[in-house]
Amino acid sequence: MPVLDPGRGCTKTGQLWAYAADDRPWGGSDPPGVAYVYAPDRKSERPIAHLEGFKGILQVDGYAGYASWPSVATSSLRSAGRICGATSTNLPRRGRHRLRSEALKRIAEFYAIEKDIRGRSAEERRITRQQKSRPLADTFEQWLRAKLGLISQKGKLAEAIRYALSRWEG
């Protein structure tokens, strides 16, 4: 985001980190909330400092700085990636409509499962995800790898697929 740069008469780029919490879909009773924290840059130590003392699961985007966090390796903080959201938002809007449509259809299957288990206990969600989402994820990964081999490696679609596959473990 642009911020004033005193003395230079112009603006510079600053970062606005957003931290959201809403456990209502999973049976939580606390009200949802969002905290916005300004930082002058995108260095990984910024969110590390913001989240010091946090315990729980952190759902993150594809920012490479998260990989270097010392606390992610501890039991107090676990990272949960967003492969479906990352893939769907990075898919190009033009060209190769059949591949894009098929990818979005497959991603929608994950969202349907999540909708069905919303409000259930953590253990019920875990079991359902292992039984229903895991096989979909395995098949989706195979499909992505197969399609990647059939398309131009220089295009936006290949870029989106590589992005998703590079974060698959998350």
Coordinates of N, CA, C and O in Angstrom, one line a residue:
M1 N 0.8 -1.2 0.0 CA 0.0 0.0 0.0 C 0.9 1.2 0.0 O 2.0 1.2 0.6
P2 N 0.5 2.3 -0.7 CA 1.3 3.5 -0.7 C 1.2 4.2 0.7 O 0.1 4.4 1.3
V3 N 2.3 4.7 1.2 CA 2.4 5.4 2.4 C 3.3 6.7 2.2 O 4.2 6.7 1.3
L4 N 3.0 7.7 2.9 CA 3.8 9.0 2.8 C 5.3 8.7 3.1 O 5.6 8.0 4.1
D5 N 6.1 9.3 2.4 CA 7.6 9.2 2.6 C 8.1 10.6 2.9 O 8.5 11.4 2.0
P6 N 8.0 11.1 4.2 CA 8.3 12.4 4.6 C 9.7 12.9 4.1 O 10.6 12.1 4.1
G7 N 9.8 14.1 3.6 CA 11.0 14.6 3.1 C 11.3 14.4 1.7 O 12.1 15.1 1.0
R8 N 10.6 13.5 1.1 CA 10.8 13.2 -0.4 C 9.7 13.7 -1.2 O 9.7 13.7 -2.4
G9 N 8.6 14.1 -0.6 CA 7.4 14.6 -1.3 C 6.7 13.6 -2.1 O 6.1 14.0 -3.1
C10 N 6.8 12.3 -1.8 CA 6.1 11.3 -2.6 C 5.7 10.1 -1.6 O 5.8 10.3 -0.4
T11 N 5.3 9.1 -2.2 CA 4.9 7.9 -1.4 C 5.9 6.8 -1.6 O 6.7 6.7 -2.6
K12 N 5.9 5.8 -0.7 CA 6.7 4.6 -0.9 C 5.8 3.4 -0.6 O 4.6 3.6 -0.1
T13 N 6.2 2.2 -0.9 CA 5.3 1.1 -0.6 C 5.5 0.5 0.8 O 6.7 0.3 1.2
G14 N 4.4 0.4 1.5 CA 4.4 -0.2 2.8 C 3.6 -1.5 2.8 O 2.9 -1.8 1.8
Q15 N 3.6 -2.3 3.8 CA 2.9 -3.5 3.9 C 1.8 -3.4 5.0 O 2.1 -2.9 6.1
L16 N 0.7 -4.0 4.7 CA -0.4 -4.1 5.7 C -0.7 -5.6 5.9 O -1.2 -6.2 5.0
W17 N -0.3 -6.1 7.0 CA -0.5 -7.5 7.3 C -1.9 -7.6 7.9 O -2.3 -6.9 8.8
A18 N -2.7 -8.6 7.5 CA -4.0 -8.8 8.0 C -4.1 -10.2 8.7 O -3.7 -11.2 8.1
Y19 N -4.5 -10.2 9.9 CA -4.7 -11.5 10.7 C -6.2 -11.6 11.0 O -6.7 -10.8 11.7
A20 N -6.8 -12.7 10.5 CA -8.2 -12.9 10.7 C -8.4 -14.1 11.5 O -7.7 -15.1 11.4
A21 N -9.5 -14.1 12.3 CA -9.9 -15.3 13.1 C -11.4 -15.4 13.1 O -12.1 -14.4 13.3
D22 N -11.9 -16.6 12.8 CA -13.3 -16.8 12.8 C -13.5 -18.3 12.9 O -13.4 -19.1 11.9
D23 N -13.8 -18.8 14.1 CA -14.0 -20.2 14.4 C -15.5 -20.6 14.4 O -15.8 -21.8 14.6
R24 N -16.3 -19.7 14.0 CA -17.8 -20.0 14.0 C -18.1 -21.2 13.1 O -18.9 -22.1 13.5
P25 N -17.5 -21.3 11.9 CA -17.9 -22.4 11.0 C -17.4 -23.7 11.6 O -17.9 -24.8 11.1
W26 N -16.6 -23.7 12.6 CA -16.1 -25.0 13.2 C -16.6 -25.1 14.6 O -16.0 -25.9 15.4
G27 N -17.6 -24.5 14.9 CA -18.3 -24.6 16.2 C -17.8 -23.7 17.3 O -18.2 -23.9 18.5
G28 N -16.9 -22.8 17.0 CA -16.4 -21.8 18.0 C -17.5 -20.8 18.3 O -18.3 -20.5 17.6
S29 N -17.4 -20.3 19.5 CA -18.3 -19.3 20.0 C -17.8 -17.9 20.1 O -18.6 -16.9 20.3
D30 N -16.5 -17.7 19.9 CA -15.9 -16.3 19.9 C -16.3 -15.6 18.7 O -16.5 -16.1 17.6
P31 N -16.5 -14.3 18.8 CA -16.8 -13.4 17.6 C -15.6 -13.4 16.7 O -14.5 -13.5 17.1
P32 N -15.9 -13.2 15.4 CA -14.8 -13.1 14.5 C -14.1 -11.7 14.6 O -14.6 -10.8 15.2
G33 N -12.9 -11.7 14.1 CA -12.1 -10.5 14.2 C -11.0 -10.4 13.2 O -10.5 -11.5 12.7
V34 N -10.6 -9.2 12.9 CA -9.4 -9.0 12.0 C -8.5 -7.9 12.6 O -9.0 -6.9 13.1
A35 N -7.2 -8.2 12.6 CA -6.3 -7.2 13.0 C -5.4 -6.8 11.9 O -4.9 -7.7 11.1
Y36 N -5.2 -5.5 11.6 CA -4.4 -5.0 10.5 C -3.1 -4.4 11.2 O -3.3 -3.5 12.1
V37 N -1.9 -4.8 10.8 CA -0.7 -4.3 11.3 C 0.2 -3.8 10.2 O 0.5 -4.5 9.3
Y38 N 0.6 -2.5 10.3 CA 1.4 -1.9 9.3 C 2.9 -2.3 9.5 O 3.3 -2.5 10.7
A39 N 3.6 -2.5 8.4 CA 5.1 -2.7 8.5 C 5.7 -2.0 7.3 O 5.0 -1.9 6.2
P40 N 6.9 -1.5 7.4 CA 7.5 -0.7 6.3 C 8.0 -1.6 5.2 O 8.3 -1.1 4.1
D41 N 8.0 -2.9 5.4 CA 8.5 -3.8 4.4 C 7.9 -5.2 4.6 O 7.1 -5.4 5.4
R42 N 8.3 -6.1 3.7 CA 7.7 -7.5 3.7 C 8.7 -8.5 4.2 O 8.6 -9.7 3.9
K43 N 9.6 -8.1 5.1 CA 10.5 -9.0 5.7 C 9.8 -10.1 6.5 O 8.9 -9.7 7.2
S44 N 10.3 -11.3 6.5 CA 9.7 -12.4 7.3 C 9.7 -12.1 8.8 O 8.8 -12.6 9.5
E45 N 10.6 -11.3 9.3 CA 10.6 -11.0 10.7 C 9.4 -10.2 11.2 O 9.1 -10.2 12.4
R46 N 8.7 -9.5 10.3 CA 7.6 -8.7 10.6 C 6.4 -9.6 11.2 O 6.0 -9.5 12.3
P47 N 5.9 -10.6 10.4 CA 4.9 -11.4 10.9 C 5.3 -12.3 12.0 O 4.6 -12.7 12.9
I48 N 6.6 -12.7 12.1 CA 7.2 -13.5 13.2 C 7.0 -12.7 14.5 O 6.5 -13.2 15.5
A49 N 7.3 -11.4 14.4 CA 7.1 -10.6 15.6 C 5.7 -10.4 16.0 O 5.3 -10.4 17.1
H50 N 4.8 -10.2 14.9 CA 3.4 -10.0 15.2 C 2.8 -11.2 15.9 O 1.9 -11.0 16.7
L51 N 3.2 -12.4 15.5 CA 2.6 -13.6 16.0 C 3.3 -14.2 17.1 O 3.0 -15.4 17.5
E52 N 4.3 -13.5 17.7 CA 5.0 -14.1 18.8 C 4.0 -14.5 20.0 O 3.1 -13.7 20.3
G53 N 4.1 -15.7 20.4 CA 3.2 -16.2 21.5 C 1.9 -16.8 21.0 O 1.2 -17.4 21.7
F54 N 1.7 -16.7 19.7 CA 0.5 -17.3 19.1 C 0.6 -18.9 19.1 O 1.7 -19.4 18.8
K55 N -0.4 -19.5 19.5 CA -0.4 -21.0 19.4 C -1.6 -21.4 18.6 O -2.7 -20.9 18.8
G56 N -1.4 -22.3 17.7 CA -2.5 -22.8 16.9 C -2.1 -23.1 15.4 O -0.9 -23.3 15.2
I57 N -3.1 -23.1 14.6 CA -2.8 -23.4 13.2 C -2.9 -22.0 12.4 O -3.9 -21.3 12.5
L58 N -1.9 -21.8 11.6 CA -1.9 -20.5 10.8 C -2.1 -20.9 9.4 O -1.3 -21.7 8.8
Q59 N -3.2 -20.4 8.8 CA -3.4 -20.6 7.3 C -2.8 -19.4 6.6 O -3.1 -18.3 6.9
V60 N -1.9 -19.7 5.7 CA -1.1 -18.7 5.0 C -1.2 -18.8 3.5 O -1.7 -19.7 2.9
D61 N -0.8 -17.7 2.9 CA -0.7 -17.7 1.4 C 0.7 -18.2 1.0 O 1.4 -18.8 1.8
G62 N 1.1 -18.0 -0.2 CA 2.3 -18.6 -0.7 C 3.6 -17.8 -0.5 O 4.6 -18.1 -1.1
Y63 N 3.6 -16.8 0.4 CA 4.7 -16.0 0.7 C 5.9 -16.9 1.2 O 5.8 -17.6 2.2
A64 N 7.0 -16.8 0.5 CA 8.2 -17.7 0.8 C 8.8 -17.4 2.1 O 9.4 -18.3 2.7
G65 N 8.6 -16.2 2.7 CA 9.2 -15.9 4.0 C 8.7 -16.8 5.1 O 9.3 -17.0 6.1
Y66 N 7.5 -17.4 5.0 CA 7.0 -18.3 6.0 C 7.8 -19.5 6.2 O 7.9 -20.1 7.3
A67 N 8.5 -20.0 5.2 CA 9.3 -21.2 5.3 C 10.5 -21.1 6.3 O 10.9 -22.0 6.8
S68 N 10.9 -19.8 6.5 CA 12.1 -19.6 7.3 C 11.7 -19.4 8.8 O 12.6 -19.2 9.6
W69 N 10.4 -19.4 9.1 CA 10.0 -19.2 10.5 C 10.5 -20.2 11.4 O 10.2 -21.4 11.3
P70 N 11.2 -19.9 12.5 CA 11.7 -20.9 13.5 C 10.5 -21.5 14.2 O 10.5 -22.7 14.5
S71 N 9.4 -20.7 14.5 CA 8.3 -21.2 15.3 C 7.4 -22.2 14.5 O 6.7 -22.9 15.1
V72 N 7.5 -22.2 13.2 CA 6.6 -23.1 12.4 C 7.1 -24.5 12.7 O 6.3 -25.4 12.7
A73 N 8.3 -24.7 13.0 CA 8.8 -26.1 13.3 C 8.5 -26.6 14.6 O 8.6 -27.7 14.9
T74 N 8.0 -25.7 15.5 CA 7.6 -26.1 16.9 C 6.2 -26.6 16.9 O 5.4 -26.3 16.0
S75 N 5.8 -27.2 18.0 CA 4.4 -27.7 18.1 C 3.4 -26.5 18.4 O 2.2 -26.7 18.3
S76 N 3.9 -25.3 18.8 CA 3.0 -24.3 19.1 C 2.4 -23.6 17.9 O 1.4 -22.9 18.0
L77 N 3.0 -23.8 16.7 CA 2.4 -23.1 15.5 C 2.6 -24.1 14.4 O 3.6 -24.6 14.1
R78 N 1.4 -24.3 13.7 CA 1.5 -25.2 12.6 C 0.9 -24.4 11.4 O 0.0 -23.7 11.5
S79 N 1.5 -24.6 10.2 CA 1.1 -23.9 9.0 C 0.2 -24.8 8.2 O 0.5 -26.0 8.0
A80 N -0.9 -24.3 7.8 CA -1.9 -25.0 6.9 C -2.0 -24.2 5.6 O -2.5 -23.1 5.6
G81 N -1.5 -24.7 4.5 CA -1.5 -24.0 3.2 C -2.9 -24.0 2.6 O -3.8 -24.5 3.2
R82 N -3.0 -23.2 1.5 CA -4.3 -23.1 0.9 C -4.1 -23.5 -0.6 O -4.1 -22.6 -1.5
I83 N -4.0 -24.7 -0.9 CA -3.7 -25.1 -2.2 C -4.8 -24.8 -3.2 O -4.6 -24.3 -4.3
C84 N -6.0 -25.0 -2.8 CA -7.2 -24.7 -3.7 C -7.3 -23.2 -4.0 O -7.5 -22.9 -5.1
G85 N -7.3 -22.4 -2.9 CA -7.4 -21.0 -3.2 C -6.2 -20.5 -4.0 O -6.4 -19.6 -4.9
A86 N -5.0 -21.0 -3.7 CA -3.9 -20.5 -4.5 C -4.0 -20.9 -5.9 O -3.7 -20.1 -6.8
T87 N -4.4 -22.1 -6.2 CA -4.6 -22.5 -7.6 C -5.6 -21.8 -8.3 O -5.4 -21.3 -9.4
S88 N -6.8 -21.6 -7.7 CA -7.9 -21.0 -8.4 C -7.7 -19.6 -8.7 O -8.1 -19.1 -9.7
T89 N -7.1 -18.8 -7.8 CA -6.9 -17.4 -8.0 C -5.8 -17.1 -9.0 O -5.7 -16.1 -9.5
N90 N -4.9 -18.1 -9.2 CA -3.8 -17.9 -10.1 C -4.0 -18.4 -11.5 O -3.2 -18.3 -12.4
L91 N -5.1 -19.1 -11.7 CA -5.4 -19.7 -13.0 C -5.7 -18.5 -14.0 O -6.5 -17.6 -13.7
P92 N -5.1 -18.5 -15.2 CA -5.4 -17.5 -16.1 C -6.9 -17.5 -16.6 O -7.5 -18.5 -16.7
R93 N -7.4 -16.3 -16.9 CA -8.8 -16.2 -17.2 C -9.0 -16.4 -18.7 O -10.1 -16.7 -19.1
R94 N -8.0 -16.3 -19.5 CA -8.1 -16.5 -21.0 C -7.4 -17.7 -21.4 O -6.4 -18.1 -20.8
G95 N -7.8 -18.3 -22.5 CA -7.1 -19.5 -23.1 C -7.3 -20.7 -22.3 O -7.6 -20.7 -21.1
R96 N -7.2 -21.9 -23.0 CA -7.2 -23.2 -22.3 C -8.4 -23.3 -21.4 O -8.3 -23.7 -20.3
H97 N -9.6 -22.9 -21.9 CA -10.8 -22.8 -21.0 C -11.1 -24.2 -20.5 O -11.6 -24.3 -19.3
R98 N -10.9 -25.3 -21.2 CA -11.3 -26.6 -20.7 C -10.5 -27.0 -19.5 O -11.0 -27.5 -18.6
L99 N -9.2 -26.7 -19.6 CA -8.3 -27.1 -18.4 C -8.7 -26.2 -17.2 O -8.7 -26.7 -16.1
R100 N -8.9 -24.9 -17.4 CA -9.3 -24.1 -16.3 C -10.6 -24.5 -15.7 O -10.7 -24.6 -14.5
S101 N -11.6 -24.8 -16.6 CA -12.9 -25.2 -16.1 C -12.8 -26.5 -15.3 O -13.4 -26.7 -14.3
E102 N -12.0 -27.5 -15.8 CA -11.8 -28.8 -15.1 C -11.1 -28.5 -13.8 O -11.5 -29.2 -12.8
A103 N -10.1 -27.7 -13.7 CA -9.5 -27.4 -12.4 C -10.4 -26.8 -11.4 O -10.5 -27.2 -10.3
L104 N -11.2 -25.8 -11.9 CA -12.2 -25.2 -11.0 C -13.2 -26.2 -10.5 O -13.7 -26.1 -9.4
K105 N -13.6 -27.1 -11.4 CA -14.6 -28.1 -11.0 C -14.0 -29.0 -9.9 O -14.7 -29.3 -8.9
R106 N -12.8 -29.4 -10.1 CA -12.1 -30.3 -9.1 C -12.0 -29.5 -7.7 O -12.2 -30.1 -6.7
I107 N -11.6 -28.2 -7.8 CA -11.5 -27.4 -6.6 C -12.8 -27.3 -5.9 O -12.9 -27.3 -4.7
A108 N -13.9 -27.1 -6.7 CA -15.2 -27.0 -6.1 C -15.6 -28.2 -5.3 O -16.4 -28.1 -4.3
E109 N -15.1 -29.4 -5.6 CA -15.4 -30.6 -4.9 C -14.9 -30.5 -3.4 O -15.5 -31.0 -2.5
F110 N -13.7 -29.9 -3.3 CA -13.1 -29.7 -1.9 C -14.0 -28.7 -1.1 O -14.3 -29.0 0.0
Y111 N -14.5 -27.7 -1.8 CA -15.3 -26.7 -1.1 C -16.6 -27.4 -0.7 O -17.2 -27.0 0.4
A112 N -17.2 -28.3 -1.5 CA -18.4 -28.9 -1.1 C -18.3 -29.8 0.1 O -19.1 -29.8 1.0
I113 N -17.1 -30.5 0.2 CA -16.8 -31.3 1.4 C -16.7 -30.4 2.6 O -17.3 -30.7 3.7
E114 N -16.0 -29.3 2.5 CA -15.9 -28.3 3.6 C -17.2 -27.8 4.0 O -17.5 -27.6 5.2
K115 N -18.1 -27.5 3.1 CA -19.4 -27.0 3.4 C -20.2 -28.1 4.2 O -20.9 -27.7 5.2
D116 N -20.1 -29.3 3.9 CA -20.8 -30.4 4.6 C -20.3 -30.6 6.0 O -21.1 -31.0 6.9
I117 N -19.0 -30.3 6.2 CA -18.5 -30.6 7.6 C -18.4 -29.4 8.5 O -18.0 -29.5 9.6
R118 N -18.8 -28.2 7.9 CA -18.8 -27.0 8.7 C -19.6 -27.2 10.0 O -20.7 -27.7 9.9
G119 N -19.1 -26.8 11.1 CA -19.8 -26.9 12.4 C -19.6 -28.2 13.1 O -20.0 -28.3 14.3
R120 N -19.0 -29.1 12.5 CA -18.7 -30.4 13.2 C -17.4 -30.3 14.0 O -16.6 -29.4 13.9
S121 N -17.2 -31.3 14.9 CA -16.0 -31.3 15.7 C -14.7 -31.4 14.9 O -14.8 -31.9 13.7
A122 N -13.6 -31.0 15.5 CA -12.3 -31.1 14.8 C -12.0 -32.5 14.3 O -11.5 -32.8 13.2
E123 N -12.3 -33.5 15.2 CA -12.1 -34.9 14.9 C -12.9 -35.4 13.7 O -12.5 -36.1 12.8
E124 N -14.2 -35.0 13.7 CA -15.1 -35.4 12.6 C -14.6 -34.8 11.3 O -14.6 -35.4 10.3
R125 N -14.2 -33.5 11.4 CA -13.6 -32.9 10.1 C -12.4 -33.6 9.7 O -12.2 -33.8 8.5
R126 N -11.5 -33.9 10.6 CA -10.3 -34.6 10.2 C -10.5 -35.9 9.5 O -10.0 -36.3 8.5
I127 N -11.4 -36.7 10.1 CA -11.8 -38.0 9.6 C -12.4 -37.9 8.2 O -12.0 -38.6 7.2
T128 N -13.3 -37.0 8.1 CA -14.0 -36.8 6.8 C -13.0 -36.3 5.7 O -13.0 -36.8 4.6
R129 N -12.1 -35.4 6.1 CA -11.1 -35.0 5.1 C -10.2 -36.1 4.7 O -9.8 -36.2 3.5
Q130 N -9.8 -37.0 5.6 CA -9.0 -38.1 5.3 C -9.7 -39.1 4.3 O -9.1 -39.6 3.4
Q131 N -11.0 -39.3 4.6 CA -11.8 -40.2 3.8 C -12.2 -39.6 2.5 O -12.2 -40.4 1.5
K132 N -12.6 -38.4 2.4 CA -13.1 -37.8 1.2 C -12.1 -36.8 0.5 O -12.0 -36.9 -0.7
S133 N -11.5 -35.9 1.2 CA -10.7 -34.9 0.6 C -9.3 -35.5 0.1 O -8.8 -35.1 -0.9
R134 N -8.8 -36.4 0.9 CA -7.4 -36.9 0.6 C -7.4 -37.6 -0.8 O -6.5 -37.3 -1.6
P135 N -8.4 -38.5 -1.1 CA -8.4 -39.1 -2.4 C -8.5 -38.1 -3.5 O -7.9 -38.2 -4.6
L136 N -9.4 -37.1 -3.3 CA -9.5 -36.0 -4.3 C -8.2 -35.3 -4.5 O -7.8 -34.9 -5.6
A137 N -7.5 -35.0 -3.4 CA -6.2 -34.3 -3.5 C -5.2 -35.1 -4.2 O -4.5 -34.6 -5.1
D138 N -5.1 -36.4 -3.9 CA -4.2 -37.3 -4.7 C -4.5 -37.3 -6.2 O -3.6 -37.2 -7.0
T139 N -5.7 -37.4 -6.5 CA -6.1 -37.4 -7.9 C -5.9 -36.1 -8.6 O -5.4 -36.0 -9.7
F140 N -6.2 -35.0 -7.9 CA -6.0 -33.7 -8.4 C -4.5 -33.4 -8.7 O -4.1 -32.9 -9.7
E141 N -3.6 -33.8 -7.7 CA -2.2 -33.7 -7.9 C -1.7 -34.4 -9.2 O -1.0 -33.9 -10.0
Q142 N -2.2 -35.7 -9.4 CA -1.8 -36.4 -10.5 C -2.3 -35.7 -11.8 O -1.6 -35.7 -12.8
W143 N -3.5 -35.2 -11.8 CA -4.1 -34.5 -12.9 C -3.2 -33.3 -13.3 O -2.9 -33.1 -14.4
L144 N -2.9 -32.5 -12.2 CA -2.1 -31.3 -12.5 C -0.8 -31.6 -13.1 O -0.3 -31.0 -14.0
R145 N -0.1 -32.7 -12.6 CA 1.2 -33.1 -13.1 C 1.1 -33.5 -14.6 O 1.9 -33.2 -15.4
A146 N 0.0 -34.3 -14.9 CA -0.2 -34.7 -16.2 C -0.4 -33.6 -17.2 O 0.1 -33.5 -18.3
K147 N -1.3 -32.6 -16.8 CA -1.6 -31.5 -17.6 C -0.4 -30.6 -17.8 O -0.2 -30.0 -18.9
L148 N 0.4 -30.5 -16.8 CA 1.6 -29.6 -16.9 C 2.5 -30.1 -18.0 O 3.1 -29.3 -18.7
G149 N 2.6 -31.4 -18.1 CA 3.4 -32.0 -19.2 C 2.9 -31.8 -20.6 O 3.6 -32.0 -21.6
L150 N 1.7 -31.4 -20.7 CA 1.0 -31.3 -22.0 C 0.9 -29.8 -22.5 O 0.5 -29.6 -23.7
I151 N 1.3 -28.9 -21.7 CA 1.1 -27.5 -22.1 C 2.4 -26.7 -22.2 O 3.4 -27.2 -21.7
S152 N 2.4 -25.6 -22.8 CA 3.6 -24.7 -22.9 C 4.0 -24.3 -21.5 O 3.2 -23.9 -20.7
Q153 N 5.3 -24.5 -21.2 CA 5.8 -24.2 -19.9 C 6.0 -22.7 -19.7 O 6.3 -22.3 -18.6
K154 N 5.9 -21.9 -20.7 CA 6.0 -20.5 -20.6 C 4.7 -19.7 -20.3 O 4.8 -18.6 -20.0
G155 N 3.6 -20.4 -20.4 CA 2.3 -19.8 -20.2 C 1.9 -19.6 -18.8 O 2.5 -20.2 -17.8
K156 N 0.8 -18.8 -18.6 CA 0.3 -18.5 -17.3 C -0.3 -19.7 -16.6 O -0.3 -19.9 -15.4
L157 N -0.9 -20.6 -17.4 CA -1.5 -21.8 -16.9 C -0.4 -22.7 -16.3 O -0.6 -23.2 -15.2
A158 N 0.7 -22.9 -17.0 CA 1.8 -23.7 -16.4 C 2.4 -23.0 -15.2 O 2.7 -23.7 -14.2
E159 N 2.4 -21.7 -15.2 CA 2.9 -21.0 -14.0 C 2.0 -21.3 -12.8 O 2.4 -21.5 -11.7
A160 N 0.7 -21.2 -13.0 CA -0.3 -21.5 -11.9 C -0.2 -22.9 -11.4 O -0.2 -23.1 -10.2
I161 N 0.0 -23.9 -12.3 CA 0.1 -25.3 -11.9 C 1.4 -25.5 -11.1 O 1.4 -26.1 -10.1
R162 N 2.5 -24.9 -11.6 CA 3.7 -25.0 -10.9 C 3.6 -24.4 -9.5 O 4.2 -24.9 -8.5
Y163 N 3.0 -23.3 -9.4 CA 2.8 -22.6 -8.1 C 2.0 -23.5 -7.2 O 2.4 -23.7 -6.0
A164 N 1.0 -24.1 -7.6 CA 0.2 -25.0 -6.7 C 1.0 -26.3 -6.3 O 1.1 -26.6 -5.2
L165 N 1.7 -26.9 -7.3 CA 2.5 -28.1 -7.0 C 3.7 -27.8 -6.1 O 4.0 -28.6 -5.2
S166 N 4.2 -26.6 -6.2 CA 5.4 -26.2 -5.3 C 4.9 -26.1 -3.8 O 5.8 -26.1 -2.9
R167 N 3.6 -25.9 -3.6 CA 3.1 -25.8 -2.3 C 2.3 -27.0 -1.9 O 1.5 -26.9 -0.9
W168 N 2.4 -28.1 -2.6 CA 1.5 -29.2 -2.4 C 1.5 -29.7 -1.0 O 0.5 -30.1 -0.4
E169 N 2.7 -29.9 -0.4 CA 2.8 -30.4 1.0 C 2.0 -29.6 2.0 O 1.5 -30.2 2.9
G170 N 1.9 -28.3 1.8 CA 1.2 -27.5 2.7 C -0.3 -27.8 2.7 O -1.0 -27.7 3.7

